[in-house]
Amino acid sequence: MSLVGARVLRKEDPRLLTGRATFVDDLLPANCTFAQFIVSEHAHADIRHIDISQALQIPGVLGVWTALDFRDYPDLPGGLPDLERPPLATGRVRWAGEPIAVVVAEDRYIAADAVAAVKIDYNVLPAVSTIRAALAPDAQLLFPQHGSNCLVTVPMLDDLDRAMEACDERAQLRVVNQRCAVVPIETMACLADWNIDGLTMWATFQAPHHLRNKVSAWLNIPQNQCRIITPNVGGGFGAKIVFAPEFFIMPLLSKWVGRPVKFSQSRTEAMLQMTHGRDQEHDLEVGFDRNGRIKALRMVVTQNLGAYADPTGLGLPVLTNWMAGGCYKIAKVQTAFRCVVTNTTPVAAYRGAGRPEATYAVERLVDLVARRTGIDPVEVRRRNFIEPQDFPYETHNKAVIYDSGNFPALMDECVRLLDYETERKRQEAFRNDSSKPLIGIGFSTWIEIAGFGPNGSLEGFGHLASWESTQIRIHPDGSATIFIGSAPHGQGTETIVSQIASDELGISFDRINIVYGDTGTVIQGIGTLGSRSTPMVGSATKVASQRLLERAKKIAGHLLEASEDDLVVADDSFSVRGTPGKKVGWADVALASFQPLRLPPELQAGTLEERLFHESPNFSYPSGAYGCVVEIDRRSGKVRVAKMVLIDDCGTVINPLLAEGQVHGGVAQGIAQALFEEMQYDPSTGQPITSNLIDYLIPSAPDLPNYIAGRVNTPCPNNPLGAKGIGESGAIGSPPAVVNAIVDALSHFGVEHIDMPVLPEKVWKVLSTATKGST
Amino acid sequence: MIPAPFTYLRVGSVQEALDALAEYGDDAKLLAGGHSLIPLMKYRLATPKVLIDISGIAELSGVTFEGDSLVIGAATRHAIVEHSPVVKEHCRLLAYTASLVGDPQVRNRGTIGGSVAHGDSASDLPVSLLAMDAQFTAQGRNGTRTIAAADFFVGFWQTALTPNEVLINIKVPLAKQRWSYQKFTIRSQDWATVSSAVYGNAVALGAMADIPIRARDVESALLQGADISQAALLADHNTSPSSDTRASSDYRRHLARVLTEDGLREALARN
Ligand SMILES: Cc1cc2nc3c(=O)[nH]c(=O)nc-3n(C[C@H](O)[C@H](O)[C@H](O)COP(=O)(O)OP(=O)(O)OC[C@H]3O[C@@H](n4cnc5c(N)ncnc54)[C@H](O)[C@@H]3O)c2cc1C
């Protein structure tokens, strides 16, 4: 029986669910010391003086270091030339929470006392905390040497004015994709131990080799003396591929104090220091005809980068522009973007990274077209879909060629499972009954770019390359260890890879284990990001398994005196087709592979080891149709998601249980963005006002609906598995479905748009104005 | 998120607690469930040098009768108040209100005395206790005194308790009145954006001022025979709600009216 496609329980769950998994902060080597940052209390200021003398007098404090101590080291990797982020604020602080100094002490408590004892004298500057403030003509500049707070501008090739004018109708929309905090359960943590033999650092990170490459270069030490271990990682969502200063500073501190140094953030530190996500403003225009056919689309994105240009932060508006056309056949699509710095936490990837923003924009526009033409939003989508026969489909951007999909089928299934007509009738009936909530129905049909990626795609973000590695090792007893370059942090990749390898090798699932997250044992790797692990490392493992099996069959054939072509492998043994009883166990084949006297002459001992760096010719393009029904309380304006239908097409599904889990989690984050979450700053001081989980509203289970899931499967043509990736789908597809439903519920009041997060008060304002207007 | 250094004392009786308070004066703080105090200490917004843990004092915990009152020890956990058959039978409003405090972990640690002594106007229990005209018993070195709920809450995070006093218990009337507690939250588990308690003819509001307050205009309108929807419109009279990331003061005023109307209707329906 094939394991690929089966609901196999997760290999990693027993250790995670019994509390026996090891996270960085669980590690406590002998003589460990503890580090904590002293961070800026102002959003924008020049540092006049740092007084560490009192802190140094506290017994148990081993030292306090400032930017001066790191002057021989470069700025943090990535970013823009001359505008890079220093490891510690140098001269100027650019956001409230930016690390200025670092203390190392015998324990966490002493470190915290020392932090409180460091006195910093600031010359406070005006803070610019919004895009608008940053672009004001007289705005205070974050980088005076650059002359503007706008660091990057990529204009349109053609302003589309002519194409727009040629349309029957056109509509403009301005949408804000608000700043979200990333909030993994495990905050940033690392433990650096630099001794005579070199550096070992345990870090909570999504890409250990990537970190190894950058840290060793920064420290100017050989890569073989820089070992990065990412043990169990409690969520990353993109913020854990960022080169945070702790990963560079802690090794040096360990060297300087001659002991291991541990750093672990509190939640508030994480809320201010881990990169945030989203934070784009879109100026959109769409041209269409009276039949709802979209002819032209224009998207101008303004990206708030926060205080420094993070390399992935710079990539966000690029991806948004790439995906501007959504799943629609639009003759003319033109895009532009600019990146602005503000006195806020830097912005980088957050689950979806640029694609949720694109999807939100297009899906809001399509609903606007439906509204303006009076045609049902489902019908408008159907009229504009790229058809199944159109694939591969070249988009407005030559980097983006959609591989496969079936949008009409997704839409049909979504409408069916949502029970669309019944819901419309209920909406109608409730609208005129003031004892009933207002009902709204919203859709989002979407496509995203995943499976990063083809050669060249990740290099732009500072990665070594874009392949992913696998290495399969058969032990003398026929069990297998697979080393994978992509280090998971909650995805269940151990399970997925074991399923694939088990099917190919005929070794049972429980006799396969997966090793990852250690540059000392895993050959090389890129990382878990961009919904790439299943398409990339899964494909790598499938092909490598097949290659290894060829040699294993040679050995089995030799032992059985049968032709290798007649062999079938299953259930940990090789048998000869058509000759019942003639078989040899995998264990014996594996044993023979280490015993030259039992090997066929063309093979050598240790032959059952295979490694592969899988390259992909294209990205993969997961897609879906999500439908949402909301109920709005007429008096308070509170929105309840009553129904959420999720039809996904991620190509071949390796494990439905895990695929659903990924979608559930992503949709939870998407609903959270639509209804609850927003990282906010005081507009005058730039002080964060949602820096803990009391004020930053992450929802919990009772705030979320039960999901109704369905599936359409168009296999990805670009990898041997046919898998597209599903890690980010939920977060990409769900926000516009929810907001479209809310706007739909309020449409009879003339509402055409409402910005996220749709807190009750926003809706109440609409409702109270509407009722005032009618009396 | 590490508190400033402090000494921890665990006391076994109210007398020991009072002695310790006298000894350490302003440097000391009583610790009950720790679910309000410890978060403040982690942010170093509170930096007591001595913590006097009263959560193990047997005489401070539990529910008893005294005349026509129910007496709830100050160190009684929310979960006990929520599930106690006695409270459920004789004071449903209180049991129900306790059931809405935070999540199960919070209710298993937090105490009713800590909740009122903390004096946060967005807390749940103080609002219902105010509607019930509960009596608070405080003990100092010179004996005990009784403070009426209407006099207990003084200002933002401030109560009538002096630093040398321990809150001993809270007395609520046994009279069975129609009741309701309405709590509006944006997420399911949260502090109230606004709350409204109805007990007999009394109406109290949470998060509508720096302390929990009575909606006196609603109460008198009802006494004068106004119907529920008219009376509820007065709910925001003499309130001073703040604006924050969850809600503006205008929206809070609106919610106060809505919740009060719902509360009055629900209470009536329970009659
Ligand atoms: C995650 C979370 C969610 C929460 N959600 C809610 C909610 O939805 N609604 C709500 O109402 N509350 C909520 N709370 C607060 C919770 O109810 C607290 O338990 C309560 O407010 C304080 O009680 P405590 O026993 O923990 O007091 P402590 O934190 O121990 O003490 C609080 C204050 O009271 C003083 N004190 C304590 N006992 C006495 C006494 N006997 N005499 C004199 N002074 C005393 C202390 O010195 C301190 O100043 C939440 C708390 C958390 C952590």
PDB file of C-alpha atoms and ligand atoms in Angstrom, chain B residues 29-39 54 74 78 100-103 106 109-111 113-115 117-118 122-125 161 165-167 183 190-191, ligand 1:
ATOM      1  CA  LYS B  29       3.078  43.647  48.688  1.00  0.00           C
ATOM      2  CA  LEU B  30       0.619  40.885  49.339  1.00  0.00           C
ATOM      3  CA  LEU B  31       0.676  38.098  46.785  1.00  0.00           C
ATOM      4  CA  ALA B  32      -2.463  36.029  46.204  1.00  0.00           C
ATOM      5  CA  GLY B  33      -2.893  34.361  42.808  1.00  0.00           C
ATOM      6  CA  GLY B  34      -0.218  36.561  41.305  1.00  0.00           C
ATOM      7  CA  HIS B  35      -2.112  36.928  38.050  1.00  0.00           C
ATOM      8  CA  SER B  36      -2.193  40.703  38.159  1.00  0.00           C
ATOM      9  CA  LEU B  37       0.789  41.460  40.347  1.00  0.00           C
ATOM     10  CA  ILE B  38       3.379  39.212  38.683  1.00  0.00           C
ATOM     11  CA  PRO B  39       2.733  40.604  35.173  1.00  0.00           C
ATOM     12  CA  ILE B  54      -1.194  34.845  51.486  1.00  0.00           C
ATOM     13  CA  ALA B  74     -10.497  36.786  49.890  1.00  0.00           C
ATOM     14  CA  HIS B  78     -12.053  32.143  40.738  1.00  0.00           C
ATOM     15  CA  LEU B 100     -15.957  34.532  32.413  1.00  0.00           C
ATOM     16  CA  VAL B 101     -12.646  35.555  33.966  1.00  0.00           C
ATOM     17  CA  GLY B 102      -9.764  34.806  31.604  1.00  0.00           C
ATOM     18  CA  ASP B 103      -9.188  31.148  30.833  1.00  0.00           C
ATOM     19  CA  VAL B 106      -6.239  32.091  35.207  1.00  0.00           C
ATOM     20  CA  ARG B 109      -4.812  30.684  40.202  1.00  0.00           C
ATOM     21  CA  GLY B 110      -6.472  34.089  40.476  1.00  0.00           C
ATOM     22  CA  THR B 111      -8.438  34.975  43.609  1.00  0.00           C
ATOM     23  CA  GLY B 113      -9.673  39.196  46.742  1.00  0.00           C
ATOM     24  CA  GLY B 114      -6.779  39.826  44.372  1.00  0.00           C
ATOM     25  CA  SER B 115      -9.190  40.757  41.639  1.00  0.00           C
ATOM     26  CA  ALA B 117      -7.763  44.636  45.490  1.00  0.00           C
ATOM     27  CA  HIS B 118      -6.091  45.133  42.118  1.00  0.00           C
ATOM     28  CA  ALA B 122     -12.055  46.250  33.296  1.00  0.00           C
ATOM     29  CA  SER B 123     -12.048  43.279  35.686  1.00  0.00           C
ATOM     30  CA  ASP B 124     -15.229  41.261  35.857  1.00  0.00           C
ATOM     31  CA  LEU B 125     -15.861  40.417  39.483  1.00  0.00           C
ATOM     32  CA  LEU B 161      -7.560  49.388  51.436  1.00  0.00           C
ATOM     33  CA  GLU B 165      -4.551  46.018  55.609  1.00  0.00           C
ATOM     34  CA  VAL B 166      -5.449  42.576  54.382  1.00  0.00           C
ATOM     35  CA  LEU B 167      -8.761  42.036  52.664  1.00  0.00           C
ATOM     36  CA  LYS B 183     -19.326  41.125  28.896  1.00  0.00           C
ATOM     37  CA  ASP B 190     -10.130  38.752  27.002  1.00  0.00           C
ATOM     38  CA  TRP B 191     -10.696  41.556  29.440  1.00  0.00           C
TER      39      TRP B 191
HETATM   40  C1  LIG C   1      -3.988  35.904  30.942  1.00  0.00           C
HETATM   41  C2  LIG C   1      -4.854  36.593  31.956  1.00  0.00           C
HETATM   42  C3  LIG C   1      -6.172  36.852  31.634  1.00  0.00           C
HETATM   43  C4  LIG C   1      -6.993  37.477  32.532  1.00  0.00           C
HETATM   44  N1  LIG C   1      -8.273  37.722  32.164  1.00  0.00           N
HETATM   45  C5  LIG C   1      -9.093  38.349  33.047  1.00  0.00           C
HETATM   46  C6  LIG C   1     -10.450  38.601  32.723  1.00  0.00           C
HETATM   47  O1  LIG C   1     -10.935  38.258  31.641  1.00  0.00           O
HETATM   48  N2  LIG C   1     -11.206  39.242  33.636  1.00  0.00           N
HETATM   49  C7  LIG C   1     -10.718  39.630  34.859  1.00  0.00           C
HETATM   50  O2  LIG C   1     -11.461  40.171  35.645  1.00  0.00           O
HETATM   51  N3  LIG C   1      -9.444  39.386  35.197  1.00  0.00           N
HETATM   52  C8  LIG C   1      -8.623  38.763  34.332  1.00  0.00           C
HETATM   53  N4  LIG C   1      -7.320  38.505  34.696  1.00  0.00           N
HETATM   54  C9  LIG C   1      -6.856  38.940  36.021  1.00  0.00           C
HETATM   55  C10 LIG C   1      -7.115  37.849  37.040  1.00  0.00           C
HETATM   56  O3  LIG C   1      -8.461  37.778  37.310  1.00  0.00           O
HETATM   57  C11 LIG C   1      -6.347  38.073  38.330  1.00  0.00           C
HETATM   58  O4  LIG C   1      -6.301  36.857  38.940  1.00  0.00           O
HETATM   59  C12 LIG C   1      -6.935  39.004  39.336  1.00  0.00           C
HETATM   60  O5  LIG C   1      -7.176  40.235  38.740  1.00  0.00           O
HETATM   61  C13 LIG C   1      -5.978  39.220  40.491  1.00  0.00           C
HETATM   62  O6  LIG C   1      -6.093  38.188  41.439  1.00  0.00           O
HETATM   63  P1  LIG C   1      -4.805  37.476  42.040  1.00  0.00           P
HETATM   64  O7  LIG C   1      -5.263  36.610  43.129  1.00  0.00           O
HETATM   65  O8  LIG C   1      -4.064  36.849  40.960  1.00  0.00           O
HETATM   66  O9  LIG C   1      -4.034  38.740  42.672  1.00  0.00           O
HETATM   67  P2  LIG C   1      -2.505  39.118  42.736  1.00  0.00           P
HETATM   68  O10 LIG C   1      -1.978  39.314  41.376  1.00  0.00           O
HETATM   69  O11 LIG C   1      -1.776  38.184  43.609  1.00  0.00           O
HETATM   70  O12 LIG C   1      -2.637  40.517  43.461  1.00  0.00           O
HETATM   71  C14 LIG C   1      -3.230  41.609  42.834  1.00  0.00           C
HETATM   72  C15 LIG C   1      -3.183  42.817  43.765  1.00  0.00           C
HETATM   73  O13 LIG C   1      -4.046  42.629  44.858  1.00  0.00           O
HETATM   74  C16 LIG C   1      -3.340  42.679  46.097  1.00  0.00           C
HETATM   75  N5  LIG C   1      -3.977  41.678  46.950  1.00  0.00           N
HETATM   76  C17 LIG C   1      -4.190  40.382  46.649  1.00  0.00           C
HETATM   77  N6  LIG C   1      -4.878  39.789  47.626  1.00  0.00           N
HETATM   78  C18 LIG C   1      -5.083  40.721  48.584  1.00  0.00           C
HETATM   79  C19 LIG C   1      -5.733  40.711  49.854  1.00  0.00           C
HETATM   80  N7  LIG C   1      -6.340  39.620  50.329  1.00  0.00           N
HETATM   81  N8  LIG C   1      -5.748  41.866  50.578  1.00  0.00           N
HETATM   82  C20 LIG C   1      -5.179  42.982  50.095  1.00  0.00           C
HETATM   83  N9  LIG C   1      -4.563  43.048  48.926  1.00  0.00           N
HETATM   84  C21 LIG C   1      -4.513  41.931  48.170  1.00  0.00           C
HETATM   85  C22 LIG C   1      -1.920  42.385  45.731  1.00  0.00           C
HETATM   86  O14 LIG C   1      -1.036  42.952  46.664  1.00  0.00           O
HETATM   87  C23 LIG C   1      -1.820  43.041  44.384  1.00  0.00           C
HETATM   88  O15 LIG C   1      -1.635  44.415  44.507  1.00  0.00           O
HETATM   89  C24 LIG C   1      -6.495  37.859  33.810  1.00  0.00           C
HETATM   90  C25 LIG C   1      -5.160  37.591  34.137  1.00  0.00           C
HETATM   91  C26 LIG C   1      -4.340  36.970  33.231  1.00  0.00           C
HETATM   92  C27 LIG C   1      -2.927  36.697  33.597  1.00  0.00           C
END
